[in-house]
Backbone as JSON, one array per atom type, in Angstrom:
{
  "sequence": "MSANVLIEKIGHTLVITINRPAQRNAVNRAVSMAIADALDRLDSEDDLRVGILTGASGNFCSGMDLRAFVEGERPELEGRGFGGLTEAPPRKPLIAAVEGYALAGGCELALACDLIVAADDATFGLPEVCRGLVAGSGGLIRMARKVPPAIALEYALTGNRMAAPIAQQWGMINRLVPSGQALTEALALASEIAANAPLSVMMSKRIVEESGAWAPAEIWDCQRPLVDSVLASDDAQEGARAFTEKRDPVWSGR",
  "N": [[93.69, 41.82, 39.87], [97.12, 42.72, 40.11], [98.27, 45.44, 41.84], [100.93, 46.02, 40.99], [100.89, 45.85, 38.48], [99.32, 47.53, 35.92], [96.38, 47.82, 34.06], [94.82, 48.77, 31.31], [92.14, 49.42, 28.85], [92.17, 50.53, 25.76], [90.56, 51.6, 23.18], [90.51, 49.07, 20.84], [92.74, 48.05, 22.04], [94.69, 46.62, 24.52], [96.5, 47.9, 27.19], [99.07, 46.95, 29.04], [100.95, 47.63, 32.07], [103.78, 47.4, 33.67], [104.19, 48.19, 37.05], [106.26, 48.96, 39.13], [107.95, 51.35, 39.84], [109.84, 52.16, 41.86], [111.64, 49.9, 41.87], [112.6, 49.99, 39.44], [110.67, 48.64, 37.81], [111.26, 46.11, 38.04], [110.72, 42.44, 37.76], [108.82, 40.41, 39.75], [107.36, 37.25, 41.31], [104.53, 37.83, 41.47], [104.18, 39.95, 39.56], [104.56, 38.56, 37.22], [102.39, 36.78, 37.32], [100.34, 38.49, 37.25], [100.66, 39.72, 34.74], [100.44, 37.47, 33.06], [97.59, 36.75, 33.33], [96.56, 39.09, 32.28], [97.47, 38.95, 29.53], [95.67, 36.52, 29.07], [93.55, 37.58, 29.18], [93.65, 39.28, 26.96], [93.79, 37.55, 24.63], [91.42, 36.33, 25.01], [89.19, 37.98, 24.8], [86.83, 39.12, 22.19], [86.9, 41.55, 21.58], [89.2, 42.92, 21.88], [92.14, 43.3, 20.24], [94.82, 43.99, 20.04], [97.85, 43.97, 22.11], [99.68, 46.02, 24.24], [102.78, 46.0, 25.98], [104.37, 47.69, 28.5], [106.28, 49.94, 30.81], [106.02, 51.63, 33.89], [106.66, 55.09, 34.65], [109.14, 55.74, 33.19], [110.91, 53.85, 32.78], [111.09, 50.56, 31.18], [111.77, 47.74, 31.98], [113.79, 46.42, 34.34], [114.56, 43.84, 34.39], [114.8, 40.64, 36.35], [113.71, 40.56, 39.67], [116.01, 40.55, 41.77], [116.53, 40.71, 44.75], [114.27, 39.2, 45.49], [114.76, 37.04, 44.18], [117.13, 36.22, 45.57], [116.0, 35.74, 47.94], [114.7, 33.42, 47.57], [112.58, 33.29, 45.54], [111.06, 32.51, 42.45], [110.53, 33.97, 39.34], [109.61, 32.98, 37.19], [106.92, 31.2, 35.47], [105.14, 28.16, 35.37], [105.03, 26.83, 32.17], [104.52, 29.41, 31.18], [106.6, 30.92, 31.5], [109.15, 33.49, 32.02], [107.94, 36.56, 33.37], [105.41, 35.8, 32.69], [105.03, 35.49, 29.99], [107.38, 34.87, 28.28], [107.63, 32.17, 27.5], [105.15, 31.54, 26.31], [103.87, 33.43, 24.29], [101.03, 35.53, 23.28], [98.36, 34.91, 21.03], [97.34, 36.95, 19.78], [98.79, 40.02, 18.4], [101.43, 41.54, 20.14], [102.86, 44.46, 21.47], [105.8, 45.85, 22.27], [106.41, 48.72, 24.33], [109.08, 50.84, 24.79], [110.79, 52.53, 27.16], [113.76, 54.03, 28.69], [115.24, 51.73, 30.75], [115.76, 48.33, 29.38], [116.6, 45.68, 30.31], [118.32, 42.63, 30.88], [116.07, 40.24, 32.12], [114.16, 42.24, 31.33], [114.73, 42.96, 28.64], [114.33, 40.42, 27.55], [111.73, 40.19, 27.94], [110.82, 42.25, 26.08], [111.86, 41.39, 23.73], [110.33, 39.07, 23.39], [107.86, 40.07, 22.69], [106.01, 41.0, 19.73], [106.41, 43.16, 18.09], [108.64, 46.23, 18.54], [108.48, 49.39, 19.86], [110.58, 52.02, 20.58], [112.03, 54.47, 22.69], [114.34, 57.13, 22.0], [116.43, 57.42, 23.79], [116.36, 54.9, 25.14], [117.65, 51.71, 26.37], [119.02, 48.56, 25.8], [119.88, 45.16, 26.82], [121.73, 42.2, 27.56], [122.74, 41.43, 30.47], [123.23, 39.15, 32.0], [125.46, 37.34, 32.35], [127.01, 39.05, 33.85], [126.38, 38.75, 36.29], [126.59, 36.18, 37.0], [124.46, 34.83, 36.02], [122.29, 33.38, 33.44], [120.89, 34.25, 30.26], [118.41, 32.91, 30.06], [115.55, 32.99, 29.5], [114.71, 33.34, 26.76], [116.28, 35.33, 25.81], [118.82, 35.0, 24.47], [118.07, 33.22, 22.58], [116.05, 34.6, 21.0], [117.26, 37.18, 20.4], [119.38, 36.48, 18.72], [117.86, 35.85, 16.54], [116.81, 38.21, 15.7], [118.9, 40.13, 15.18], [122.16, 40.01, 13.59], [123.63, 36.98, 14.14], [126.38, 36.96, 15.16], [126.62, 39.51, 16.3], [124.75, 39.51, 18.29], [125.76, 37.49, 19.97], [128.1, 38.67, 20.75], [127.05, 40.89, 22.45], [125.77, 39.17, 24.15], [127.89, 37.87, 25.49], [129.79, 39.58, 26.54], [127.79, 41.22, 28.21], [127.28, 43.89, 27.62], [125.53, 47.05, 27.01], [123.03, 47.84, 24.69], [122.48, 50.69, 22.93], [119.3, 52.21, 22.02], [119.14, 53.58, 19.21], [121.21, 51.89, 17.95], [120.31, 49.51, 18.2], [117.86, 49.59, 16.56], [119.2, 50.07, 13.98], [120.32, 47.74, 13.71], [117.98, 46.19, 13.2], [116.36, 45.38, 15.24], [114.56, 47.03, 16.6], [111.28, 48.54, 15.63], [110.17, 50.92, 15.55], [111.56, 54.2, 16.16], [111.4, 56.63, 18.56], [111.16, 60.06, 20.02], [112.16, 60.53, 23.42], [110.05, 59.51, 25.88], [107.6, 59.39, 24.22], [107.26, 56.69, 23.46], [105.04, 54.97, 24.31], [102.69, 56.58, 23.26], [103.29, 56.26, 20.37], [103.47, 53.39, 20.35], [100.75, 52.87, 20.65], [99.47, 54.21, 18.36], [100.7, 52.62, 16.44], [99.33, 50.11, 17.17], [96.88, 50.89, 16.6], [96.8, 50.99, 13.84], [97.19, 48.27, 13.38], [95.12, 47.24, 14.47], [92.93, 48.1, 12.99], [92.72, 46.39, 11.0], [91.51, 42.76, 9.59], [90.69, 40.67, 12.14], [91.1, 37.89, 12.25], [92.78, 37.57, 10.04], [95.0, 38.91, 10.77], [95.91, 37.43, 13.22], [96.5, 35.15, 11.96], [98.4, 35.8, 10.2], [100.43, 36.44, 11.95], [100.82, 34.02, 13.02], [101.7, 32.47, 11.04], [104.25, 33.59, 10.3], [105.68, 33.26, 12.66], [105.67, 30.36, 12.86], [106.69, 29.46, 10.33], [109.45, 29.22, 9.98], [110.29, 27.01, 11.08], [109.4, 25.15, 9.23], [109.99, 22.52, 7.01], [111.79, 23.09, 3.79], [110.5, 21.77, 1.51], [107.83, 21.24, 2.52], [106.7, 23.67, 3.07], [104.47, 24.97, 1.69], [102.45, 22.93, 1.82], [102.12, 23.13, 4.59], [101.25, 25.57, 4.81], [98.96, 26.04, 3.3], [96.37, 24.99, 4.58], [96.08, 26.85, 6.78], [96.0, 29.32, 5.46], [93.64, 28.8, 4.11], [91.75, 28.49, 5.99], [91.38, 31.16, 6.74], [90.49, 32.29, 4.3], [88.04, 31.14, 4.12], [86.4, 32.53, 5.94], [83.8, 34.6, 7.41], [84.73, 37.22, 7.7], [86.49, 37.36, 5.34], [84.9, 37.48, 3.21], [83.38, 40.0, 3.82], [85.41, 41.76, 3.61], [85.95, 41.6, 0.75], [83.67, 42.5, -0.22], [83.33, 45.15, 0.82], [85.6, 46.23, -0.37], [84.64, 46.35, -2.79], [82.29, 48.08, -2.71], [83.27, 50.29, -1.94], [83.7, 51.18, 0.85], [84.33, 51.27, 4.39], [85.45, 48.13, 5.9], [83.44, 46.06, 8.17], [84.34, 44.28, 10.63], [83.8, 40.98, 12.0], [85.34, 39.15, 13.14], [85.02, 36.51, 12.57]],
  "CA": [[94.9, 42.34, 39.02], [98.18, 43.08, 41.05], [98.66, 46.89, 42.06], [102.11, 46.11, 40.48], [100.53, 45.68, 37.0], [98.14, 48.34, 35.66], [95.6, 47.29, 32.93], [93.83, 49.79, 30.52], [91.51, 49.15, 27.54], [92.0, 51.79, 24.89], [89.87, 51.25, 21.93], [90.78, 47.68, 20.61], [94.12, 47.74, 22.55], [94.92, 46.51, 25.9], [97.69, 48.34, 27.66], [99.48, 46.3, 30.45], [101.84, 48.43, 32.46], [104.51, 47.06, 35.03], [104.12, 49.37, 37.88], [107.19, 49.19, 40.3], [108.95, 52.28, 39.6], [111.02, 52.19, 42.72], [112.53, 48.69, 41.46], [112.81, 50.0, 38.03], [109.86, 47.74, 37.13], [111.85, 44.52, 38.17], [109.56, 41.39, 37.78], [108.68, 39.16, 40.74], [106.22, 36.4, 40.75], [103.39, 38.55, 41.42], [104.14, 40.72, 38.37], [104.58, 37.71, 36.27], [101.13, 36.12, 37.35], [99.46, 39.41, 36.54], [100.88, 39.87, 33.29], [99.76, 36.11, 32.28], [96.37, 36.94, 33.48], [96.29, 40.12, 31.28], [97.5, 38.02, 28.4], [94.76, 35.68, 28.99], [92.21, 38.51, 28.78], [93.82, 39.88, 25.53], [93.4, 36.58, 23.74], [89.96, 35.65, 25.1], [87.84, 39.04, 24.47], [86.88, 39.34, 20.91], [87.0, 43.32, 21.22], [90.69, 43.27, 22.17], [92.77, 43.04, 18.98], [96.26, 44.1, 20.05], [98.24, 44.2, 23.32], [100.95, 46.75, 24.62], [103.43, 45.88, 27.27], [105.12, 48.94, 28.83], [106.71, 50.18, 32.15], [105.84, 52.88, 34.36], [107.72, 56.15, 35.2], [110.41, 55.97, 32.51], [111.59, 52.48, 32.44], [110.53, 49.32, 30.62], [111.7, 46.75, 32.86], [115.2, 45.95, 34.62], [114.57, 42.43, 34.69], [114.21, 39.92, 37.51], [113.82, 41.14, 41.1], [117.12, 40.09, 42.37], [116.34, 40.67, 45.77], [113.26, 38.4, 45.66], [115.61, 35.78, 43.67], [117.97, 35.76, 46.54], [115.02, 35.07, 49.06], [114.12, 32.04, 47.03], [111.36, 33.43, 44.74], [111.37, 32.57, 40.93], [109.28, 34.77, 38.61], [109.03, 32.16, 36.12], [105.58, 30.52, 35.64], [105.02, 26.82, 34.65], [104.37, 26.77, 30.82], [104.38, 30.62, 30.57], [107.84, 31.46, 31.5], [109.49, 34.88, 32.69], [106.89, 37.69, 33.03], [104.16, 34.96, 32.24], [105.2, 35.69, 28.56], [108.53, 34.43, 27.36], [107.24, 30.93, 26.85], [103.82, 31.42, 25.81], [103.33, 34.6, 23.81], [99.46, 35.33, 23.09], [97.82, 34.65, 19.78], [97.2, 38.28, 19.23], [99.89, 40.91, 18.25], [101.71, 42.39, 21.36], [103.92, 45.49, 21.02], [106.54, 46.66, 23.76], [106.54, 50.25, 24.39], [110.18, 50.77, 25.69], [111.41, 53.86, 27.79], [114.74, 53.84, 29.8], [116.08, 50.35, 30.66], [115.02, 47.08, 28.98], [117.62, 45.06, 30.63], [118.16, 41.22, 31.19], [114.64, 39.82, 31.79], [113.35, 43.12, 30.6], [115.12, 43.02, 27.19], [113.7, 39.3, 27.06], [110.24, 40.53, 27.71], [110.75, 43.16, 24.88], [112.09, 40.37, 22.42], [109.28, 38.2, 23.34], [106.76, 40.71, 21.91], [105.88, 40.89, 18.33], [107.08, 44.44, 17.65], [109.14, 47.2, 19.58], [108.7, 50.83, 19.77], [111.58, 52.54, 21.54], [112.53, 55.98, 22.81], [115.66, 57.08, 21.42], [117.5, 57.12, 24.92], [116.11, 53.73, 25.68], [118.82, 50.9, 26.45], [118.52, 47.31, 25.73], [121.08, 44.37, 27.16], [121.41, 41.01, 28.52], [124.01, 41.51, 31.35], [123.36, 37.98, 33.15], [126.79, 36.98, 32.59], [127.85, 39.71, 34.89], [125.73, 38.41, 37.62], [126.4, 34.77, 37.18], [123.3, 33.92, 35.57], [122.22, 33.21, 31.85], [119.55, 34.76, 29.9], [117.64, 31.69, 29.85], [114.06, 33.28, 29.17], [114.36, 33.65, 25.51], [116.83, 36.63, 25.12], [119.83, 34.32, 23.47], [117.31, 32.7, 21.26], [115.31, 35.73, 20.18], [118.13, 38.22, 20.12], [120.05, 35.95, 17.62], [117.0, 35.92, 15.37], [116.46, 39.48, 15.1], [120.04, 40.77, 14.63], [123.1, 38.96, 13.05], [124.01, 36.0, 15.43], [127.48, 37.21, 15.8], [126.33, 40.67, 17.07], [123.97, 39.05, 19.45], [126.7, 36.92, 20.52], [128.92, 39.76, 21.37], [126.35, 41.4, 23.52], [125.44, 38.04, 25.3], [129.24, 37.42, 26.11], [130.12, 40.92, 27.28], [127.05, 41.88, 28.92], [127.35, 45.47, 27.32], [124.3, 47.61, 26.66], [122.85, 48.35, 23.26], [121.59, 51.83, 22.77], [118.06, 52.17, 21.25], [119.53, 53.81, 17.92], [121.94, 50.93, 17.4], [119.32, 48.43, 18.11], [117.14, 50.07, 15.4], [120.09, 49.82, 12.92], [120.45, 46.08, 13.44], [116.63, 45.68, 12.95], [115.61, 44.83, 16.31], [113.3, 47.89, 16.91], [110.33, 48.76, 14.58], [110.06, 52.38, 15.37], [112.29, 54.98, 17.34], [110.63, 57.98, 18.79], [111.63, 60.9, 20.98], [112.0, 60.19, 24.66], [108.67, 59.9, 26.47], [106.63, 59.11, 23.13], [107.01, 55.39, 23.08], [103.47, 54.7, 24.34], [102.04, 57.0, 22.14], [103.78, 55.72, 18.91], [102.91, 52.06, 20.06], [98.98, 53.05, 20.58], [99.25, 54.45, 16.85], [100.71, 51.34, 15.69], [98.26, 49.27, 17.49], [95.52, 51.25, 16.0], [96.9, 50.44, 12.59], [96.94, 46.85, 13.32], [93.47, 46.64, 14.87], [91.85, 48.31, 11.75], [92.52, 44.92, 10.03], [90.67, 41.67, 9.95], [91.35, 39.99, 13.49], [91.53, 36.67, 11.89], [93.82, 37.6, 9.26], [96.19, 39.33, 11.71], [96.34, 36.44, 13.95], [97.15, 34.23, 11.09], [99.58, 36.42, 9.62], [101.42, 36.31, 13.11], [101.25, 32.54, 13.29], [102.5, 31.95, 9.84], [105.43, 34.23, 10.36], [106.21, 32.53, 13.75], [105.92, 28.96, 12.47], [107.17, 29.17, 9.1], [110.71, 29.06, 10.22], [110.57, 25.63, 11.23], [108.96, 24.26, 8.18], [110.97, 22.1, 5.78], [111.32, 23.69, 2.52], [109.53, 20.92, 0.68], [106.66, 21.23, 2.94], [106.21, 24.95, 3.23], [103.07, 25.26, 1.01], [101.59, 22.14, 2.36], [101.73, 23.82, 5.94], [100.71, 27.12, 4.92], [97.62, 26.06, 2.67], [95.27, 24.84, 5.42], [95.99, 28.02, 7.55], [95.54, 30.28, 4.55], [92.3, 28.51, 3.64], [90.78, 28.8, 7.13], [90.9, 32.47, 6.68], [89.7, 32.7, 3.07], [86.47, 30.58, 4.28], [85.7, 33.2, 6.9], [83.04, 35.7, 7.04], [85.46, 38.47, 7.36], [87.07, 37.48, 3.85], [83.81, 37.77, 2.3], [83.24, 41.15, 4.12], [86.44, 42.72, 3.07], [85.91, 41.81, -0.57], [82.34, 43.27, -0.39], [83.68, 46.52, 1.32], [86.31, 46.86, -1.4], [83.74, 46.62, -4.3], [81.27, 48.98, -2.25], [83.95, 51.44, -1.59], [83.31, 51.4, 2.06], [85.28, 50.45, 5.4], [84.71, 46.88, 6.42], [82.88, 45.86, 9.44], [84.91, 43.0, 10.92], [83.15, 40.22, 12.97], [86.05, 38.16, 13.67], [84.46, 35.03, 12.03]],
  "C": [[95.8, 43.01, 40.21], [98.12, 44.64, 40.9], [100.0, 47.02, 41.22], [102.11, 46.09, 38.92], [99.33, 46.63, 36.64], [97.57, 47.9, 34.15], [94.75, 48.4, 32.38], [93.46, 49.37, 29.14], [91.51, 50.47, 26.85], [91.54, 51.29, 23.58], [89.84, 49.62, 21.84], [92.0, 47.17, 21.26], [94.27, 47.57, 24.06], [96.42, 46.81, 26.31], [98.09, 47.81, 29.06], [100.93, 46.93, 30.73], [102.58, 47.82, 33.84], [104.66, 48.51, 35.78], [104.8, 49.18, 39.08], [108.22, 50.06, 39.96], [110.14, 52.41, 40.51], [112.01, 51.04, 42.44], [112.8, 48.76, 40.0], [112.12, 48.88, 37.12], [110.56, 46.19, 37.1], [110.58, 43.6, 38.32], [109.87, 40.5, 39.05], [107.59, 38.17, 40.44], [104.96, 36.96, 40.7], [103.19, 39.24, 40.21], [103.95, 39.64, 37.35], [102.99, 36.96, 36.21], [100.05, 37.24, 36.73], [99.48, 39.87, 35.24], [100.31, 38.53, 32.4], [98.29, 36.24, 32.58], [95.87, 38.15, 32.31], [96.36, 39.64, 29.78], [96.44, 37.25, 28.0], [93.69, 36.45, 28.52], [92.3, 38.91, 27.26], [93.38, 38.7, 24.61], [91.75, 35.93, 23.9], [88.84, 36.58, 24.6], [88.18, 39.39, 22.94], [87.19, 40.75, 20.74], [88.28, 43.58, 21.42], [91.3, 42.63, 20.8], [94.49, 43.26, 18.98], [96.64, 44.37, 21.59], [99.49, 45.31, 23.34], [101.41, 46.46, 26.04], [104.26, 47.11, 27.28], [105.42, 48.88, 30.31], [106.33, 51.54, 32.49], [106.89, 53.8, 34.6], [109.05, 55.95, 34.59], [111.27, 54.86, 32.12], [110.72, 51.46, 32.13], [110.43, 48.51, 31.61], [113.36, 46.29, 33.13], [115.53, 44.64, 34.93], [114.3, 41.66, 36.03], [114.57, 40.64, 38.83], [114.93, 40.35, 41.58], [117.13, 39.81, 43.93], [115.22, 39.47, 46.23], [113.85, 37.04, 45.17], [116.33, 35.32, 44.89], [117.53, 35.24, 47.89], [114.49, 33.82, 48.88], [112.93, 32.19, 46.11], [111.79, 33.38, 43.27], [110.24, 33.23, 40.44], [108.93, 33.93, 37.6], [107.7, 31.4, 36.23], [105.75, 29.25, 34.94], [104.37, 27.18, 33.4], [104.25, 28.16, 30.5], [105.73, 31.33, 30.58], [108.01, 32.8, 32.39], [108.46, 35.8, 32.41], [105.55, 37.09, 32.69], [103.9, 35.28, 30.77], [106.06, 35.13, 27.75], [108.37, 32.97, 26.71], [105.9, 30.72, 26.26], [103.04, 32.7, 25.5], [101.67, 34.6, 23.39], [99.43, 35.3, 21.64], [97.74, 36.01, 19.32], [98.56, 39.2, 19.24], [100.18, 41.68, 19.53], [102.95, 43.18, 20.9], [104.53, 45.86, 22.43], [106.79, 48.06, 23.33], [107.65, 50.46, 25.27], [110.78, 52.3, 25.83], [112.48, 53.27, 28.49], [115.28, 52.29, 29.46], [115.02, 49.26, 30.17], [116.25, 46.19, 28.98], [117.32, 43.68, 31.12], [116.81, 40.65, 31.02], [113.72, 40.96, 31.26], [113.46, 43.1, 29.04], [114.59, 41.69, 26.74], [112.21, 39.42, 27.04], [109.84, 41.2, 26.36], [110.87, 42.26, 23.57], [111.07, 39.68, 22.4], [107.8, 38.77, 22.83], [107.01, 40.73, 20.44], [106.77, 42.25, 17.78], [107.56, 45.32, 18.99], [109.09, 48.51, 19.18], [109.55, 51.35, 20.88], [111.86, 53.88, 21.6], [113.96, 55.92, 22.57], [116.78, 57.2, 22.37], [117.25, 55.75, 25.45], [117.32, 52.85, 25.34], [118.44, 49.5, 26.68], [119.89, 46.44, 26.05], [120.77, 43.27, 27.81], [122.78, 40.69, 29.29], [124.04, 40.35, 32.46], [124.53, 37.47, 33.32], [127.56, 37.83, 33.6], [127.48, 39.38, 36.16], [125.9, 36.85, 37.75], [125.42, 34.0, 36.68], [123.29, 33.86, 33.95], [120.8, 33.68, 31.39], [118.51, 33.74, 29.28], [115.96, 31.98, 29.53], [113.77, 33.76, 27.83], [115.6, 34.72, 24.7], [117.96, 35.89, 24.32], [119.29, 33.76, 22.42], [116.89, 33.83, 20.42], [116.26, 36.69, 19.62], [118.78, 37.74, 18.73], [119.27, 35.86, 16.42], [116.53, 37.26, 14.91], [117.67, 40.35, 14.73], [120.97, 39.63, 14.43], [123.62, 38.16, 14.36], [125.34, 36.67, 16.08], [127.55, 38.57, 16.62], [125.63, 40.37, 18.35], [124.88, 38.38, 20.44], [127.77, 37.58, 21.54], [128.26, 40.4, 22.66], [125.9, 40.5, 24.51], [126.78, 37.71, 26.01], [129.65, 38.43, 27.12], [129.24, 41.5, 28.34], [126.75, 43.47, 28.71], [126.01, 45.75, 26.77], [124.12, 48.13, 25.28], [121.91, 49.59, 23.3], [120.51, 51.75, 21.75], [118.52, 52.34, 19.52], [120.39, 52.53, 17.27], [121.11, 49.7, 17.31], [118.43, 48.48, 16.83], [118.04, 49.56, 14.07], [120.24, 48.41, 12.74], [119.06, 45.36, 13.24], [115.86, 45.05, 14.19], [114.31, 45.62, 16.88], [112.67, 48.22, 15.59], [110.48, 50.13, 14.37], [110.79, 53.05, 16.57], [111.72, 56.21, 17.3], [111.4, 58.82, 19.88], [111.44, 60.28, 22.41], [110.53, 60.61, 25.15], [107.31, 59.57, 25.64], [106.6, 57.71, 22.66], [105.63, 54.66, 23.04], [102.74, 55.25, 23.35], [102.14, 56.65, 20.95], [102.95, 54.36, 19.09], [101.47, 52.13, 20.02], [98.74, 53.45, 19.04], [99.5, 53.25, 16.13], [99.74, 50.25, 16.05], [97.08, 49.58, 16.75], [95.54, 50.99, 14.45], [96.69, 49.09, 12.28], [95.46, 46.57, 13.46], [92.47, 47.27, 13.84], [91.53, 47.42, 10.9], [91.84, 43.85, 10.48], [91.35, 41.04, 11.01], [91.84, 38.65, 13.05], [92.75, 36.48, 11.02], [95.14, 38.1, 10.06], [96.77, 38.3, 12.5], [96.99, 35.24, 13.28], [98.39, 34.47, 10.51], [100.8, 36.15, 10.66], [101.92, 34.79, 13.1], [102.12, 31.96, 12.21], [103.89, 32.51, 9.78], [106.29, 33.46, 11.5], [106.59, 31.09, 13.47], [106.65, 28.5, 11.49], [108.72, 28.77, 9.12], [111.05, 27.62, 10.54], [110.0, 24.5, 10.41], [109.81, 23.77, 7.29], [110.7, 22.55, 4.54], [110.49, 22.89, 1.46], [108.09, 20.82, 1.18], [105.98, 22.61, 3.33], [104.74, 25.28, 2.8], [102.05, 24.34, 1.37], [101.08, 22.57, 3.78], [101.16, 24.88, 5.97], [99.16, 26.96, 4.59], [96.5, 25.97, 3.65], [95.1, 26.34, 6.37], [95.21, 29.17, 6.82], [93.85, 29.9, 4.18], [91.2, 28.62, 4.73], [90.4, 30.14, 7.07], [90.0, 32.93, 5.61], [88.29, 32.17, 3.19], [85.95, 31.54, 5.47], [84.65, 34.26, 6.38], [83.74, 36.91, 6.56], [86.25, 38.52, 5.84], [86.08, 38.0, 3.08], [83.47, 39.34, 2.4], [84.22, 42.25, 3.68], [86.33, 42.77, 1.66], [84.83, 42.75, -0.92], [82.76, 44.89, -0.09], [84.6, 47.24, 0.29], [85.5, 47.2, -2.72], [82.73, 47.64, -3.97], [81.97, 50.09, -1.93], [83.6, 52.07, -0.12], [84.41, 50.79, 3.23], [84.66, 49.25, 5.58], [84.3, 46.93, 7.83], [83.54, 44.49, 9.85], [83.88, 42.33, 11.93], [84.15, 39.42, 13.69], [85.78, 36.75, 13.62], [84.68, 34.86, 10.8]]
}
């Protein structure tokens, strides 16, 4: 694992920290590869149930490393996208813990996560138009799905920054916390999620993500086999037994 990305397992949660504070955690190709490896670990290890993506030293991510870009390096990975994430999110839930700047590609990384916990002085934005670029790593698509399209378009066309309290008002942020507390709150949220049945959590995420593309007449036919696969699991039986026996369930992930 690259020294530019730190990995820590805390309970059932994998914390992935971009660690380039001198560059405000700007992403180069090495960072993208390291994040992609960490996300593969998140999905492959049964004991891991939730991931958290964050940045070191008070900033989430300032976007693409422009110096590396000028020198000819691209941070996008084939089939994985920017940061090894934007085109191929993990099957398991991923939370962005945002302090400081989440700008350009950094904003796109946050938007590619399932949930966002942000400090009240954090800043989001897609300033690519100010640099002759386009937010082509999902920012234009995902922001317009999380906030009203006209609001997303205004920020995309002006390159203006969105303060975290405003982002929460538009529904882009799940939890707003005092400065310095984003990771702590993200870990608490991850613990709430990890307490639930792993198959149920992953399937719930999948249905929310995929259902937007289902034709209205096909919604129930599309959802039924996905739900049935969970109802047929050992954990479905365990959840029912635990409820009737008035005890906490012991999930097997099967």
